PDB file of C-alpha atoms in Angstrom:
ATOM      1  CA  PRO A  16      16.936 -17.354  12.011  1.00 77.00           C
ATOM      2  CA  VAL A  17      14.997 -14.823  14.027  1.00 82.00           C
ATOM      3  CA  ASN A  18      14.256 -15.705  17.622  1.00 87.00           C
ATOM      4  CA  GLU A  19      10.528 -14.878  17.732  1.00 89.00           C
ATOM      5  CA  ALA A  20      10.360 -15.121  21.535  1.00 92.00           C
ATOM      6  CA  MET A  21      13.187 -12.589  21.837  1.00 92.00           C
ATOM      7  CA  VAL A  22      11.467 -10.245  19.387  1.00 93.00           C
ATOM      8  CA  LYS A  23       8.157 -10.551  21.216  1.00 95.00           C
ATOM      9  CA  ALA A  24       9.809  -9.837  24.573  1.00 95.00           C
ATOM     10  CA  GLY A  25      11.727  -6.916  23.078  1.00 95.00           C
ATOM     11  CA  LEU A  26       8.545  -5.448  21.620  1.00 96.00           C
ATOM     12  CA  ALA A  27       6.809  -5.712  24.988  1.00 96.00           C
ATOM     13  CA  GLU A  28       9.759  -3.975  26.638  1.00 96.00           C
ATOM     14  CA  ALA A  29       9.884  -1.194  24.031  1.00 97.00           C
ATOM     15  CA  ASP A  30       6.118  -0.707  24.184  1.00 95.00           C
ATOM     16  CA  SER A  31       6.278  -0.367  27.968  1.00 96.00           C
ATOM     17  CA  LEU A  32       8.957   2.331  27.649  1.00 96.00           C
ATOM     18  CA  PHE A  33       7.071   4.351  25.036  1.00 94.00           C
ATOM     19  CA  GLU A  34       5.260   6.786  27.350  1.00 94.00           C
ATOM     20  CA  SER A  35       7.868   7.318  30.049  1.00 96.00           C
ATOM     21  CA  GLN A  36      11.145   6.891  28.131  1.00 97.00           C
ATOM     22  CA  PRO A  37      10.577   7.396  24.399  1.00 96.00           C
ATOM     23  CA  GLU A  38      14.314   7.588  23.639  1.00 97.00           C
ATOM     24  CA  ALA A  39      14.898   4.228  25.329  1.00 97.00           C
ATOM     25  CA  ALA A  40      11.910   2.778  23.478  1.00 97.00           C
ATOM     26  CA  GLU A  41      13.302   4.066  20.176  1.00 97.00           C
ATOM     27  CA  SER A  42      16.678   2.477  20.923  1.00 97.00           C
ATOM     28  CA  ARG A  43      15.017  -0.819  21.750  1.00 97.00           C
ATOM     29  CA  TYR A  44      12.934  -0.812  18.549  1.00 97.00           C
ATOM     30  CA  LEU A  45      16.075  -0.066  16.522  1.00 97.00           C
ATOM     31  CA  GLU A  46      17.898  -2.956  18.223  1.00 95.00           C
ATOM     32  CA  LEU A  47      15.001  -5.240  17.405  1.00 96.00           C
ATOM     33  CA  LEU A  48      15.113  -4.182  13.762  1.00 96.00           C
ATOM     34  CA  GLU A  49      18.780  -5.146  13.578  1.00 95.00           C
ATOM     35  CA  ALA A  50      17.789  -8.658  14.643  1.00 92.00           C
ATOM     36  CA  ALA A  51      14.445  -8.777  12.814  1.00 95.00           C
ATOM     37  CA  PRO A  52      14.323  -6.176  10.003  1.00 95.00           C
ATOM     38  CA  SER A  53      10.921  -7.368   8.834  1.00 95.00           C
ATOM     39  CA  SER A  54       9.210  -6.825  12.190  1.00 96.00           C
ATOM     40  CA  ALA A  55       6.219  -4.687  11.235  1.00 97.00           C
ATOM     41  CA  GLU A  56       5.491  -4.182  14.930  1.00 97.00           C
ATOM     42  CA  ALA A  57       8.931  -2.657  15.585  1.00 97.00           C
ATOM     43  CA  HIS A  58       8.510  -0.357  12.587  1.00 98.00           C
ATOM     44  CA  LEU A  59       5.046   0.544  13.888  1.00 97.00           C
ATOM     45  CA  GLY A  60       6.530   1.383  17.282  1.00 97.00           C
ATOM     46  CA  LEU A  61       9.065   3.680  15.628  1.00 98.00           C
ATOM     47  CA  MET A  62       6.297   5.238  13.564  1.00 98.00           C
ATOM     48  CA  LYS A  63       4.437   6.137  16.765  1.00 97.00           C
ATOM     49  CA  ILE A  64       7.586   7.570  18.332  1.00 97.00           C
ATOM     50  CA  TYR A  65       8.299   9.728  15.278  1.00 98.00           C
ATOM     51  CA  GLU A  66       4.671  10.861  15.250  1.00 97.00           C
ATOM     52  CA  ALA A  67       4.832  11.866  18.926  1.00 96.00           C
ATOM     53  CA  ARG A  68       8.092  13.677  18.231  1.00 96.00           C
ATOM     54  CA  GLY A  69       6.520  15.536  15.305  1.00 97.00           C
ATOM     55  CA  ASP A  70       8.917  14.102  12.725  1.00 97.00           C
ATOM     56  CA  THR A  71       6.449  13.714   9.879  1.00 96.00           C
ATOM     57  CA  ALA A  72       8.953  12.569   7.259  1.00 96.00           C
ATOM     58  CA  LEU A  73      10.298   9.672   9.348  1.00 97.00           C
ATOM     59  CA  ARG A  74       6.799   8.815  10.551  1.00 97.00           C
ATOM     60  CA  ASN A  75       5.501   8.572   6.973  1.00 97.00           C
ATOM     61  CA  GLU A  76       8.523   6.522   5.910  1.00 97.00           C
ATOM     62  CA  LYS A  77       7.728   4.020   8.663  1.00 98.00           C
ATOM     63  CA  LEU A  78       4.037   4.074   7.712  1.00 98.00           C
ATOM     64  CA  ALA A  79       4.924   2.906   4.195  1.00 97.00           C
ATOM     65  CA  THR A  80       7.279   0.259   5.599  1.00 97.00           C
ATOM     66  CA  VAL A  81       4.616  -1.091   7.966  1.00 98.00           C
ATOM     67  CA  CYS A  82       2.111  -1.284   5.105  1.00 97.00           C
ATOM     68  CA  ARG A  83       4.554  -3.078   2.815  1.00 96.00           C
ATOM     69  CA  LEU A  84       5.496  -5.601   5.498  1.00 97.00           C
ATOM     70  CA  LYS A  85       1.904  -6.325   6.530  1.00 97.00           C
ATOM     71  CA  ILE A  86       0.826  -6.727   2.904  1.00 95.00           C
ATOM     72  CA  ALA A  87       3.762  -9.060   2.193  1.00 95.00           C
ATOM     73  CA  ALA A  88       2.769 -11.127   5.225  1.00 95.00           C
ATOM     74  CA  GLY A  89      -0.847 -11.329   4.022  1.00 94.00           C
ATOM     75  CA  LYS A  90      -2.044  -9.200   6.940  1.00 95.00           C
ATOM     76  CA  ALA A  91      -3.317  -6.079   5.165  1.00 93.00           C
ATOM     77  CA  ALA A  92      -6.717  -6.536   6.818  1.00 92.00           C
ATOM     78  CA  GLU A  93      -5.073  -5.721  10.172  1.00 95.00           C
ATOM     79  CA  ILE A  94      -4.199  -2.169   9.091  1.00 96.00           C
ATOM     80  CA  PRO A  95      -6.880  -0.771   6.758  1.00 96.00           C
ATOM     81  CA  GLU A  96      -6.598   2.759   8.112  1.00 97.00           C
ATOM     82  CA  LEU A  97      -2.834   2.799   7.603  1.00 97.00           C
ATOM     83  CA  ILE A  98      -3.153   1.565   4.017  1.00 97.00           C
ATOM     84  CA  ARG A  99      -5.694   4.277   3.243  1.00 96.00           C
ATOM     85  CA  GLU A 100      -3.426   6.894   4.781  1.00 97.00           C
ATOM     86  CA  TRP A 101      -0.435   5.597   2.814  1.00 97.00           C
ATOM     87  CA  SER A 102      -2.416   5.875  -0.414  1.00 95.00           C
ATOM     88  CA  GLU A 103      -3.480   9.427   0.464  1.00 95.00           C
ATOM     89  CA  LEU A 104       0.081  10.449   1.372  1.00 96.00           C
ATOM     90  CA  GLU A 105       1.563   8.875  -1.759  1.00 94.00           C
ATOM     91  CA  PRO A 106      -1.115   9.186  -4.456  1.00 92.00           C
ATOM     92  CA  ASP A 107       1.517   8.751  -7.176  1.00 92.00           C
ATOM     93  CA  SER A 108       2.768   5.479  -5.706  1.00 93.00           C
ATOM     94  CA  PRO A 109       1.473   2.527  -7.732  1.00 94.00           C
ATOM     95  CA  GLU A 110       2.238   0.237  -4.804  1.00 94.00           C
ATOM     96  CA  ALA A 111       0.164   2.301  -2.363  1.00 95.00           C
ATOM     97  CA  ARG A 112      -2.707   2.686  -4.836  1.00 94.00           C
ATOM     98  CA  PHE A 113      -2.814  -1.059  -5.614  1.00 94.00           C
ATOM     99  CA  ALA A 114      -2.833  -1.839  -1.893  1.00 95.00           C
ATOM    100  CA  CYS A 115      -5.696   0.547  -1.257  1.00 95.00           C
ATOM    101  CA  ALA A 116      -7.630  -0.792  -4.262  1.00 95.00           C
ATOM    102  CA  GLU A 117      -7.307  -4.369  -3.037  1.00 94.00           C
ATOM    103  CA  LEU A 118      -8.329  -3.324   0.473  1.00 94.00           C
ATOM    104  CA  VAL A 119     -11.400  -1.432  -0.678  1.00 94.00           C
ATOM    105  CA  ASN A 120     -12.374  -4.301  -2.955  1.00 94.00           C
ATOM    106  CA  ALA A 121     -12.016  -6.809  -0.107  1.00 93.00           C
ATOM    107  CA  GLU A 122     -14.314  -4.597   1.966  1.00 93.00           C
ATOM    108  CA  GLY A 123     -16.961  -4.923  -0.752  1.00 94.00           C
ATOM    109  CA  ASP A 124     -16.959  -1.354  -2.078  1.00 95.00           C
ATOM    110  CA  ALA A 125     -16.731  -2.120  -5.787  1.00 94.00           C
ATOM    111  CA  GLU A 126     -17.237   1.472  -6.956  1.00 95.00           C
ATOM    112  CA  SER A 127     -14.387   2.788  -4.810  1.00 94.00           C
ATOM    113  CA  ALA A 128     -12.241  -0.192  -5.797  1.00 95.00           C
ATOM    114  CA  VAL A 129     -12.753   0.609  -9.473  1.00 95.00           C
ATOM    115  CA  MET A 130     -11.651   4.195  -8.878  1.00 94.00           C
ATOM    116  CA  GLU A 131      -8.633   3.057  -6.833  1.00 94.00           C
ATOM    117  CA  PHE A 132      -7.566   0.618  -9.562  1.00 96.00           C
ATOM    118  CA  MET A 133      -7.908   3.436 -12.087  1.00 96.00           C
ATOM    119  CA  GLY A 134      -5.697   5.588  -9.846  1.00 94.00           C
ATOM    120  CA  ALA A 135      -3.197   2.748  -9.618  1.00 95.00           C
ATOM    121  CA  GLY A 136      -3.198   2.435 -13.398  1.00 96.00           C
ATOM    122  CA  ASP A 137      -2.642   6.165 -13.795  1.00 95.00           C
ATOM    123  CA  ALA A 138       0.225   6.073 -11.284  1.00 94.00           C
ATOM    124  CA  CYS A 139       1.772   3.131 -13.149  1.00 96.00           C
ATOM    125  CA  GLU A 140       1.506   4.966 -16.464  1.00 95.00           C
ATOM    126  CA  VAL A 141       3.210   8.035 -15.013  1.00 94.00           C
ATOM    127  CA  SER A 142       6.023   5.875 -13.650  1.00 94.00           C
ATOM    128  CA  GLY A 143       6.404   4.164 -17.028  1.00 96.00           C
ATOM    129  CA  ASP A 144       5.248   0.736 -15.878  1.00 97.00           C
ATOM    130  CA  LEU A 145       2.767   0.126 -18.677  1.00 97.00           C
ATOM    131  CA  GLU A 146       2.268  -3.600 -18.007  1.00 97.00           C
ATOM    132  CA  SER A 147       1.181  -2.830 -14.429  1.00 96.00           C
ATOM    133  CA  ALA A 148      -1.008   0.010 -15.709  1.00 97.00           C
ATOM    134  CA  LEU A 149      -2.692  -2.422 -18.058  1.00 97.00           C
ATOM    135  CA  ARG A 150      -3.178  -4.913 -15.216  1.00 96.00           C
ATOM    136  CA  ALA A 151      -4.770  -2.199 -13.049  1.00 97.00           C
ATOM    137  CA  TYR A 152      -7.076  -0.961 -15.796  1.00 97.00           C
ATOM    138  CA  ARG A 153      -8.153  -4.491 -16.652  1.00 96.00           C
ATOM    139  CA  ARG A 154      -8.854  -5.154 -12.978  1.00 96.00           C
ATOM    140  CA  ALA A 155     -11.004  -1.996 -12.898  1.00 96.00           C
ATOM    141  CA  ALA A 156     -12.831  -3.133 -16.039  1.00 94.00           C
ATOM    142  CA  ALA A 157     -13.471  -6.601 -14.616  1.00 94.00           C
ATOM    143  CA  LEU A 158     -14.856  -5.169 -11.369  1.00 95.00           C
ATOM    144  CA  SER A 159     -17.005  -2.711 -13.307  1.00 94.00           C
ATOM    145  CA  ALA A 160     -18.496  -5.545 -15.340  1.00 93.00           C
ATOM    146  CA  GLU A 161     -18.859  -7.943 -12.418  1.00 94.00           C
ATOM    147  CA  HIS A 162     -20.583  -5.444 -10.123  1.00 94.00           C
ATOM    148  CA  HIS A 163     -22.324  -3.352 -12.802  1.00 93.00           C
ATOM    149  CA  VAL A 164     -20.389  -0.280 -11.733  1.00 90.00           C
ATOM    150  CA  ASP A 165     -20.567   2.479 -14.320  1.00 88.00           C
ATOM    151  CA  VAL A 166     -18.365   5.235 -12.868  1.00 83.00           C
ATOM    152  CA  ILE A 167     -15.776   5.477 -15.644  1.00 88.00           C
ATOM    153  CA  ASP A 168     -15.157   4.149 -19.134  1.00 91.00           C
ATOM    154  CA  VAL A 169     -12.029   2.038 -18.749  1.00 93.00           C
ATOM    155  CA  ASN A 170     -11.675   1.151 -22.448  1.00 93.00           C
ATOM    156  CA  PRO A 171      -9.853   4.327 -23.547  1.00 95.00           C
ATOM    157  CA  HIS A 172      -7.232   3.721 -20.861  1.00 96.00           C
ATOM    158  CA  VAL A 173      -6.737   0.086 -21.859  1.00 95.00           C
ATOM    159  CA  ILE A 174      -6.567   0.986 -25.567  1.00 96.00           C
ATOM    160  CA  ARG A 175      -4.045   3.779 -24.961  1.00 96.00           C
ATOM    161  CA  VAL A 176      -1.740   1.522 -22.933  1.00 97.00           C
ATOM    162  CA  LEU A 177      -1.997  -1.347 -25.407  1.00 96.00           C
ATOM    163  CA  THR A 178      -1.128   1.079 -28.202  1.00 96.00           C
ATOM    164  CA  GLU A 179       1.845   2.442 -26.233  1.00 96.00           C
ATOM    165  CA  LEU A 180       3.009  -1.133 -25.677  1.00 97.00           C
ATOM    166  CA  GLY A 181       2.911  -1.723 -29.426  1.00 96.00           C
ATOM    167  CA  ARG A 182       0.068  -4.205 -29.171  1.00 96.00           C
ATOM    168  CA  ALA A 183      -2.189  -2.661 -31.816  1.00 94.00           C
ATOM    169  CA  GLY A 184      -4.057  -5.890 -32.525  1.00 95.00           C
ATOM    170  CA  GLU A 185      -5.162  -6.186 -28.904  1.00 94.00           C
ATOM    171  CA  ALA A 186      -6.055  -2.486 -28.891  1.00 93.00           C
ATOM    172  CA  VAL A 187      -8.328  -2.983 -31.914  1.00 94.00           C
ATOM    173  CA  THR A 188      -9.927  -6.032 -30.302  1.00 92.00           C
ATOM    174  CA  GLN A 189     -10.522  -4.009 -27.145  1.00 88.00           C
ATOM    175  CA  LEU A 190     -12.027  -1.192 -29.202  1.00 86.00           C
ATOM    176  CA  ILE A 191     -14.594  -3.396 -30.932  1.00 88.00           C
ATOM    177  CA  SER A 192     -15.499  -5.457 -27.882  1.00 79.00           C
TER     178      SER A 192
END
């Protein structure tokens, strides 16, 4: 079991060291992650250190980790700008695209959400995850219908994926609906 009070105190200590002793802060964050690997705040602290150091690759790796952890904890609304950045940095990542689509939808921008779900579906198709592609395209279609958004015809995407999955009957039903 993780001692939350210890983690909180360690985060406060590392945060206080950030400006004056970044190497000590980095060491402290790393120690915290040994005790609490799912601490999004410790990963976020490391992300900021890597950003200040100019290590873009490590910074972006931590960005994705922070997003994944916050989403898993149901706290995506705390980091909308980081989720958007993650999706921009990894446009071929189904996970990043789904996260951004859900975020944009929660913010009430149905048109952008439709486009993000389409992007998630495309990313899933490229990665070979056709069931997730179908789920994304159907989500885009449902939002389009619900909010009367007419930015893209989703049907050809759904039909193509159903056909690739060997579900011709469903593809025909989709075609005539």
